[in-house]
Every structure is written in structure tokens, then in C-alpha cells.
């Protein structure tokens, strides 16, 4: 059970552990709302998402797909099927920039579960592996509620599952009868309604400064979600080089380009999460061009501090 507090009359703030980070929920309601019951429901939402999509749980539904031989069908729950289908579609639209088949790379470079240091032997072995386009990694059978890998790749949903978890938190808030709320997991956020004064919810747009928390600007949210992908968090120093946790599926190595961060606004946090990763991989030139072509609202922060905006 998470720790809760009421920061001001009728303004409630709840939080709890989620996906290696924390989930949070802010909302305005009557002072006697049952915070303990709502916290339990929200924690249950996060637990379901992790049990289905975590690469850190050997028994998760995603890990069952990874453990099955290539070509073997595995039964999966509808929520996981939905996320996998979305991942495939965004992989197609981004021309492979969003690629959920990078799980082996994540592990080899020491960012996944297990060893926290790069494995030179595993990295060398992966360097000679043929590239697989996203549609050739996985096949879904919606009617049968099952999935199967089409290639010897380890699936990783780190670039989309957290956003989906935020959407599920929002769904639970609405189911609880709440019309105005702001929910999030780490820096991925989704808002509905407005605050009592009629203004939208506000979210800080963080300046991509390693080791510091600085605000670059403020975003207003109502009926929308926001997610950020950046090279300035979750880094690791290896032989004097700072490596990003985001994998570049084209190079088969940690991402290195001239972008420090990409923030995307979308109707769902799942879409914002995945597109932030895809645009980050595309870089400072191809990223904005792709966002404009697809009508995506995004903020690109280059490593030199320049900010580029795309709005539909």
C-alpha cells in the first residue's frame, strides 16, 4: 500500500510503485473520498500491466512469448495483444525506428534485467545478426488471442508499456467516477478535465540536463497525454563513454545522435510514449520531418540546446 496525503482541501494526491519508478494521481473530489480503496485499485492496474508486459518478471505474459520457440503460438491477454499490435503499427509507420525486438541488445549492453555491465561476447554475436523489419518479428492472431515470434529476437516493450500503464490508470480514474485528474508513471502523464478554476493541468517540460532537474517550459494538458524520451537519463559510463538506454535498431547499439530529448503530445500516453522513442531514434533531421508528415505534436531538444517544435 502506498503512502498518501491530502495537500489542500479537496485536492487528493496518491502514489505507489510502478515499473521501476512511481505512479501518481492528482484529482479534485469530495474530502471524504475513499483514498485507500482508490489507491488499491490503481495499484492493481499497475500490477496487471507489469504481469503482462514486464521483462523483469520471468513469468510475465511477454516473457512467455520470449521463452517459446520461434514459430510457437502463445496465448496472451487482450491488453497485451493491443499493445503488441500498436507497437507493430508504430514500427511500420516509423520505418523501423520503433522496434520492440531490441530486447537482446538491451540485455547485452547491461540495461535490462540481469547483469548491469555490457557483455562484449554477446554484443559481438549480435553484431552479425541479420536485421529484421518490425512486421517480421511477431505475428498476432486476434481472434484466437495468441501471438508468436517470427524471428529469434527478444521482445521488449519498455518504449510503450509505461505509456499504456498511464492510460490504464486514467481508465480506472474514470471508472471510479472522477472527471478531472492527472495521472502518471515517472515522466509519462495523462490528464482529463480541468482544475476547479477551469485551467488545464500543467506539466513541467524538463530541460535535458544530466544529473539535474531544470524546467525548460510548462505544458498544459486536458484530454491529452505527454511522454518524453531522452538520452540524459538512465545513462551508463563505459570506457569513458556515456551510453543511452535507448537502443538504435539500425546500428544495433545504444543510440548516439544529435538529439537530447523528444517530447510528444497525443490522445493516449501509449502513443506518446512509443512515438517519443521512435522520433528520438530518427534524430534531429529525420525526426521532425517524420512528425510533420504524420501530424504529430512534438518538441525536439537538440544536444546544442536548440528546440524544434512540430504541431499538426
CSV table of C-alpha atoms in Angstrom, one decimal:
chain,number,residue,atom,x,y,z
A,1,UNK,CA,0.0,0.0,0.0
A,2,UNK,CA,1.4,3.4,-0.9
A,3,UNK,CA,1.7,6.5,1.2
A,4,UNK,CA,-1.0,9.1,0.6
A,5,UNK,CA,-1.5,12.7,1.6
A,6,UNK,CA,-4.0,15.5,1.0
A,7,UNK,CA,-2.1,18.6,0.1
A,8,UNK,CA,-5.0,21.0,0.2
A,9,UNK,CA,-8.8,20.8,0.8
A,10,UNK,CA,-10.4,18.6,-1.8
A,11,UNK,CA,-7.2,18.1,-3.7
A,12,UNK,CA,-6.0,14.5,-3.4
A,13,UNK,CA,-2.6,13.1,-4.2
A,14,UNK,CA,-2.0,9.3,-4.4
A,15,UNK,CA,1.1,7.4,-5.4
A,16,UNK,CA,2.8,4.0,-5.4
A,17,UNK,CA,5.5,1.8,-7.0
A,18,UNK,CA,5.3,1.1,-10.7
A,19,UNK,CA,7.6,-0.4,-13.4
A,20,UNK,CA,10.8,0.5,-11.6
A,21,UNK,CA,9.5,4.0,-10.8
A,22,UNK,CA,6.4,5.5,-9.2
A,23,UNK,CA,2.9,6.1,-10.3
A,24,UNK,CA,1.0,9.2,-9.2
A,25,UNK,CA,-2.6,10.5,-9.3
A,26,UNK,CA,-3.9,14.0,-8.6
A,27,UNK,CA,-7.6,14.8,-8.6
A,28,UNK,CA,-10.2,17.1,-7.0
A,29,UNK,CA,-13.1,15.5,-5.3
A,30,UNK,CA,-15.0,15.5,-2.0
A,31,UNK,CA,-12.9,15.4,1.1
A,32,UNK,CA,-14.4,12.1,2.2
A,33,UNK,CA,-13.4,10.1,-0.9
A,34,UNK,CA,-12.0,6.7,0.0
A,35,UNK,CA,-8.3,7.2,-0.9
A,36,UNK,CA,-7.3,3.7,0.4
A,37,UNK,CA,-9.8,1.9,-1.9
A,38,UNK,CA,-8.8,4.0,-4.9
A,39,UNK,CA,-5.1,3.5,-4.2
A,40,UNK,CA,-5.7,-0.2,-4.1
A,41,UNK,CA,-7.5,-0.1,-7.4
A,42,UNK,CA,-4.8,1.9,-9.1
A,43,UNK,CA,-2.0,-0.3,-7.7
A,44,UNK,CA,-3.9,-3.3,-9.1
A,45,UNK,CA,-3.9,-1.7,-12.5
A,46,UNK,CA,-0.1,-1.3,-12.4
A,47,UNK,CA,0.3,-4.8,-11.2
A,48,UNK,CA,-1.7,-6.2,-14.1
A,49,UNK,CA,0.3,-4.3,-16.7
A,50,UNK,CA,3.6,-5.4,-15.2
A,51,UNK,CA,2.5,-9.0,-15.0
A,52,UNK,CA,1.6,-8.9,-18.7
A,53,UNK,CA,4.4,-6.8,-20.2
A,54,UNK,CA,7.4,-6.7,-17.9
A,55,UNK,CA,10.8,-8.1,-19.0
A,56,UNK,CA,11.9,-8.1,-15.3
A,57,UNK,CA,9.4,-10.8,-14.4
A,58,UNK,CA,10.2,-14.3,-15.7
A,59,UNK,CA,6.6,-15.4,-15.6
A,60,UNK,CA,5.1,-12.3,-17.4
A,61,UNK,CA,3.0,-12.9,-20.5
A,62,UNK,CA,5.6,-11.2,-22.6
A,63,UNK,CA,8.4,-13.3,-21.2
A,64,UNK,CA,6.3,-16.4,-22.1
A,65,UNK,CA,6.4,-15.3,-25.7
A,66,UNK,CA,10.1,-14.7,-25.4
A,67,UNK,CA,10.7,-18.2,-23.9
A,68,UNK,CA,8.7,-20.1,-26.5
A,69,UNK,CA,10.4,-21.4,-29.6
A,70,UNK,CA,10.2,-19.3,-32.7
A,71,UNK,CA,7.0,-20.0,-34.6
A,72,UNK,CA,5.2,-21.4,-31.5
A,73,UNK,CA,1.8,-19.8,-30.7
A,74,UNK,CA,1.4,-18.4,-27.1
A,75,UNK,CA,-1.9,-17.4,-25.5
A,76,UNK,CA,-2.0,-13.8,-24.4
A,77,UNK,CA,-4.5,-11.5,-22.7
A,78,UNK,CA,-6.3,-8.8,-24.8
A,79,UNK,CA,-4.4,-5.9,-23.3
A,80,UNK,CA,-1.1,-7.3,-24.3
A,81,UNK,CA,-2.4,-8.1,-27.8
A,82,UNK,CA,-3.5,-4.4,-28.1
A,83,UNK,CA,-0.1,-3.1,-27.1
A,84,UNK,CA,1.8,-5.5,-29.4
A,85,UNK,CA,-0.5,-4.5,-32.3
A,86,UNK,CA,0.2,-0.8,-31.6
A,87,UNK,CA,3.9,-1.5,-31.4
A,88,UNK,CA,3.9,-3.2,-34.7
A,89,UNK,CA,1.9,-0.4,-36.3
A,90,UNK,CA,4.1,2.4,-35.0
A,91,UNK,CA,7.1,0.3,-36.0
A,92,UNK,CA,5.7,0.3,-39.6
A,93,UNK,CA,4.9,4.0,-39.6
A,94,UNK,CA,8.3,4.9,-38.2
A,95,UNK,CA,10.0,2.7,-40.8
A,96,UNK,CA,11.6,0.6,-38.1
A,97,UNK,CA,12.7,3.4,-35.7
A,98,UNK,CA,10.3,1.9,-33.1
A,99,UNK,CA,11.4,-1.7,-32.8
A,100,UNK,CA,10.3,-4.0,-29.9
A,101,UNK,CA,12.7,-6.7,-31.0
A,102,UNK,CA,15.7,-5.0,-29.3
A,103,UNK,CA,15.5,-7.0,-26.1
A,104,UNK,CA,18.7,-8.9,-26.8
A,105,UNK,CA,20.5,-5.6,-27.4
A,106,UNK,CA,19.2,-4.1,-24.1
A,107,UNK,CA,20.5,-7.1,-22.2
A,108,UNK,CA,23.8,-7.3,-24.0
A,109,UNK,CA,24.6,-3.6,-23.1
A,110,UNK,CA,23.6,-4.1,-19.5
A,111,UNK,CA,20.4,-2.1,-19.4
A,112,UNK,CA,17.9,-4.9,-18.9
A,113,UNK,CA,17.3,-7.5,-16.1
A,114,UNK,CA,20.4,-9.4,-15.1
A,115,UNK,CA,23.9,-8.1,-15.5
A,116,UNK,CA,24.4,-4.3,-15.2
A,117,UNK,CA,27.6,-4.2,-17.3
A,118,UNK,CA,28.0,-4.7,-21.1
A,119,UNK,CA,28.7,-8.3,-22.3
A,120,UNK,CA,31.3,-8.0,-25.0
A,121,UNK,CA,30.8,-11.5,-26.3
A,122,UNK,CA,27.0,-11.1,-26.6
A,123,UNK,CA,27.4,-7.7,-28.3
A,124,UNK,CA,29.8,-9.2,-30.8
A,125,UNK,CA,27.5,-12.1,-31.5
A,126,UNK,CA,24.5,-9.7,-32.1
A,127,UNK,CA,26.6,-7.5,-34.5
A,128,UNK,CA,26.5,-10.2,-37.1
A,129,UNK,CA,22.8,-11.0,-36.8
A,130,UNK,CA,20.6,-10.0,-39.8
A,131,UNK,CA,18.2,-7.1,-39.4
A,132,UNK,CA,14.5,-7.8,-39.1
A,133,UNK,CA,11.8,-5.4,-40.1
A,134,UNK,CA,9.2,-4.9,-37.3
A,135,UNK,CA,6.4,-6.7,-39.2
A,136,UNK,CA,8.7,-9.8,-39.4
A,137,UNK,CA,9.3,-10.0,-35.7
A,138,UNK,CA,5.8,-11.1,-34.5
A,139,UNK,CA,2.5,-12.4,-35.7
A,140,UNK,CA,-0.8,-11.8,-33.9
A,141,UNK,CA,-3.9,-13.9,-34.0
A,142,UNK,CA,-6.6,-11.5,-32.5
A,143,UNK,CA,-9.5,-14.0,-32.9
A,144,UNK,CA,-7.5,-16.7,-31.1
A,145,UNK,CA,-6.0,-14.4,-28.6
A,146,UNK,CA,-2.4,-15.6,-29.3
A,147,UNK,CA,0.9,-14.4,-30.6
A,148,UNK,CA,4.1,-16.0,-32.0
A,149,UNK,CA,7.6,-14.7,-32.7
A,150,UNK,CA,8.7,-15.0,-36.3
A,151,UNK,CA,12.4,-14.3,-35.7
A,152,UNK,CA,15.0,-15.2,-32.9
A,153,UNK,CA,14.5,-11.8,-31.3
A,154,UNK,CA,13.8,-10.9,-27.7
A,155,UNK,CA,10.7,-8.7,-27.4
A,156,UNK,CA,11.0,-5.6,-25.1
A,157,UNK,CA,8.0,-3.2,-24.6
A,158,UNK,CA,9.9,-0.7,-22.4
A,159,UNK,CA,9.2,2.0,-25.0
A,160,UNK,CA,5.4,1.6,-24.9
A,161,UNK,CA,4.2,-0.3,-21.8
A,162,UNK,CA,4.7,2.5,-19.4
A,163,UNK,CA,2.5,4.8,-21.5
A,164,UNK,CA,-0.1,2.1,-21.7
A,165,UNK,CA,0.0,1.8,-17.9
A,166,UNK,CA,-0.7,5.5,-17.6
A,167,UNK,CA,-3.7,5.1,-19.9
A,168,UNK,CA,-4.9,2.3,-17.7
A,169,UNK,CA,-4.6,4.5,-14.6
A,170,UNK,CA,-6.7,7.1,-16.3
A,171,UNK,CA,-9.3,4.5,-17.3
A,172,UNK,CA,-9.5,3.4,-13.7
A,173,UNK,CA,-9.9,7.0,-12.5
A,174,UNK,CA,-12.9,7.5,-14.9
A,175,UNK,CA,-14.4,4.2,-13.8
A,176,UNK,CA,-14.2,5.5,-10.2
A,177,UNK,CA,-16.4,8.4,-11.3
A,178,UNK,CA,-13.7,11.0,-11.3
A,179,UNK,CA,-14.0,13.6,-14.2
A,180,UNK,CA,-10.9,15.6,-13.6
A,181,UNK,CA,-7.5,14.1,-12.9
A,182,UNK,CA,-3.8,13.9,-13.8
A,183,UNK,CA,-2.1,10.5,-13.7
A,184,UNK,CA,1.5,9.5,-14.5
A,185,UNK,CA,4.3,7.0,-14.2
A,186,UNK,CA,7.6,8.7,-14.0
A,187,UNK,CA,7.5,11.4,-16.6
A,188,UNK,CA,4.7,10.0,-18.7
A,189,UNK,CA,1.5,11.8,-18.0
A,190,UNK,CA,-2.2,11.9,-19.0
A,191,UNK,CA,-4.8,14.4,-18.0
A,192,UNK,CA,-8.6,14.7,-18.2
A,193,UNK,CA,-10.9,17.6,-17.4
A,194,UNK,CA,-9.6,20.8,-15.8
A,195,UNK,CA,-8.8,22.0,-12.4
A,196,UNK,CA,-11.5,23.7,-10.3
A,197,UNK,CA,-10.5,27.1,-11.6
A,198,UNK,CA,-11.2,26.0,-15.1
A,199,UNK,CA,-7.5,25.9,-16.1
A,200,UNK,CA,-5.8,22.9,-17.7
A,201,UNK,CA,-3.5,20.7,-15.8
A,202,UNK,CA,0.1,21.8,-16.0
A,203,UNK,CA,3.2,19.6,-16.5
A,204,UNK,CA,6.8,20.7,-16.5
A,205,UNK,CA,8.8,20.2,-19.6
A,206,UNK,CA,12.2,19.2,-18.3
A,207,UNK,CA,15.4,20.6,-19.6
A,208,UNK,CA,17.6,17.6,-20.7
A,209,UNK,CA,20.4,18.2,-18.3
A,210,UNK,CA,22.2,15.1,-16.9
A,211,UNK,CA,22.2,14.9,-13.1
A,212,UNK,CA,20.0,17.9,-12.7
A,213,UNK,CA,16.3,18.8,-12.6
A,214,UNK,CA,15.7,22.0,-14.5
A,215,UNK,CA,12.5,23.3,-16.2
A,216,UNK,CA,12.6,24.2,-19.9
A,217,UNK,CA,8.9,25.1,-20.0
A,218,UNK,CA,5.4,24.2,-19.0
A,219,UNK,CA,2.8,22.2,-20.9
A,220,UNK,CA,-0.9,22.4,-20.4
A,221,UNK,CA,-2.9,19.2,-20.6
A,222,UNK,CA,-6.6,18.4,-20.8
A,223,UNK,CA,-7.9,15.3,-22.6
A,224,UNK,CA,-4.3,14.6,-23.7
A,225,UNK,CA,-1.1,12.8,-22.8
A,226,UNK,CA,2.6,13.5,-22.9
A,227,UNK,CA,5.7,11.4,-22.9
A,228,UNK,CA,9.4,12.1,-23.2
A,229,UNK,CA,12.3,10.0,-24.5
A,230,UNK,CA,15.8,11.3,-23.8
A,231,UNK,CA,19.5,10.4,-23.7
A,232,UNK,CA,20.1,12.3,-20.5
A,233,UNK,CA,18.5,9.8,-18.1
A,234,UNK,CA,19.4,6.1,-17.4
A,235,UNK,CA,22.8,6.5,-18.9
A,236,UNK,CA,25.8,4.3,-18.1
A,237,UNK,CA,29.5,5.1,-18.5
A,238,UNK,CA,31.5,2.5,-20.3
A,239,UNK,CA,35.2,3.1,-21.1
A,240,UNK,CA,34.7,6.9,-20.8
A,241,UNK,CA,31.6,7.0,-23.0
A,242,UNK,CA,28.1,7.8,-21.7
A,243,UNK,CA,25.7,5.2,-23.2
A,244,UNK,CA,22.0,5.8,-23.6
A,245,UNK,CA,19.5,3.1,-22.5
A,246,UNK,CA,17.6,3.7,-25.8
A,247,UNK,CA,18.7,1.2,-28.4
A,248,UNK,CA,19.2,2.2,-32.1
A,249,UNK,CA,17.7,-0.7,-34.1
A,250,UNK,CA,19.5,0.4,-37.2
A,251,UNK,CA,23.0,0.3,-35.7
A,252,UNK,CA,22.4,-2.4,-33.2
A,253,UNK,CA,23.9,-0.4,-30.3
A,254,UNK,CA,22.9,2.3,-27.8
A,255,UNK,CA,21.6,5.4,-29.5
A,256,UNK,CA,24.0,8.2,-30.4
A,257,UNK,CA,22.8,11.2,-32.3
A,258,UNK,CA,22.3,14.9,-32.0
A,259,UNK,CA,19.1,14.8,-30.0
A,260,UNK,CA,19.0,15.2,-26.2
A,261,UNK,CA,15.2,14.6,-25.8
A,262,UNK,CA,11.9,14.3,-27.6
A,263,UNK,CA,8.5,15.1,-26.0
A,264,UNK,CA,5.3,14.0,-27.8
A,265,UNK,CA,1.7,15.0,-27.0
A,266,UNK,CA,-1.0,12.6,-28.1
A,267,UNK,CA,-4.5,11.4,-27.3
A,268,UNK,CA,-3.1,8.4,-25.5
A,269,UNK,CA,0.0,8.0,-23.4
A,270,UNK,CA,0.8,4.7,-25.1
A,271,UNK,CA,1.1,6.5,-28.5
A,272,UNK,CA,3.0,9.4,-27.0
A,273,UNK,CA,5.5,7.0,-25.3
A,274,UNK,CA,6.2,5.0,-28.4
A,275,UNK,CA,6.4,8.0,-30.8
A,276,UNK,CA,8.8,9.8,-28.4
A,277,UNK,CA,11.1,6.8,-28.7
A,278,UNK,CA,10.7,6.5,-32.5
A,279,UNK,CA,11.4,10.2,-33.1
A,280,UNK,CA,14.3,10.1,-30.8
A,281,UNK,CA,15.9,7.3,-32.8
A,282,UNK,CA,15.2,9.2,-36.1
A,283,UNK,CA,17.3,12.1,-35.0
A,284,UNK,CA,17.3,15.9,-35.3
A,285,UNK,CA,16.7,16.0,-39.1
A,286,UNK,CA,14.5,12.9,-39.9
A,287,UNK,CA,12.6,13.1,-36.6
A,288,UNK,CA,10.9,16.5,-37.2
A,289,UNK,CA,10.3,15.6,-40.8
A,290,UNK,CA,8.5,12.4,-39.9
A,291,UNK,CA,6.5,14.2,-37.2
A,292,UNK,CA,5.3,16.8,-39.6
A,293,UNK,CA,4.4,14.2,-42.2
A,294,UNK,CA,2.3,12.3,-39.7
A,295,UNK,CA,0.8,15.3,-38.0
A,296,UNK,CA,2.5,14.6,-34.6
A,297,UNK,CA,2.8,17.3,-31.9
A,298,UNK,CA,6.4,17.1,-30.7
A,299,UNK,CA,9.2,19.1,-29.1
A,300,UNK,CA,12.7,18.2,-30.2
A,301,UNK,CA,15.6,19.3,-28.0
A,302,UNK,CA,19.0,19.1,-29.7
A,303,UNK,CA,22.2,18.4,-27.8
A,304,UNK,CA,23.2,22.0,-28.6
A,305,UNK,CA,20.1,23.3,-26.8
A,306,UNK,CA,18.1,24.3,-29.9
A,307,UNK,CA,14.4,23.4,-29.7
A,308,UNK,CA,12.3,22.4,-32.7
A,309,UNK,CA,8.5,22.2,-32.5
A,310,UNK,CA,6.1,20.4,-34.7
A,311,UNK,CA,2.4,20.9,-34.4
A,312,UNK,CA,-0.4,19.4,-36.5
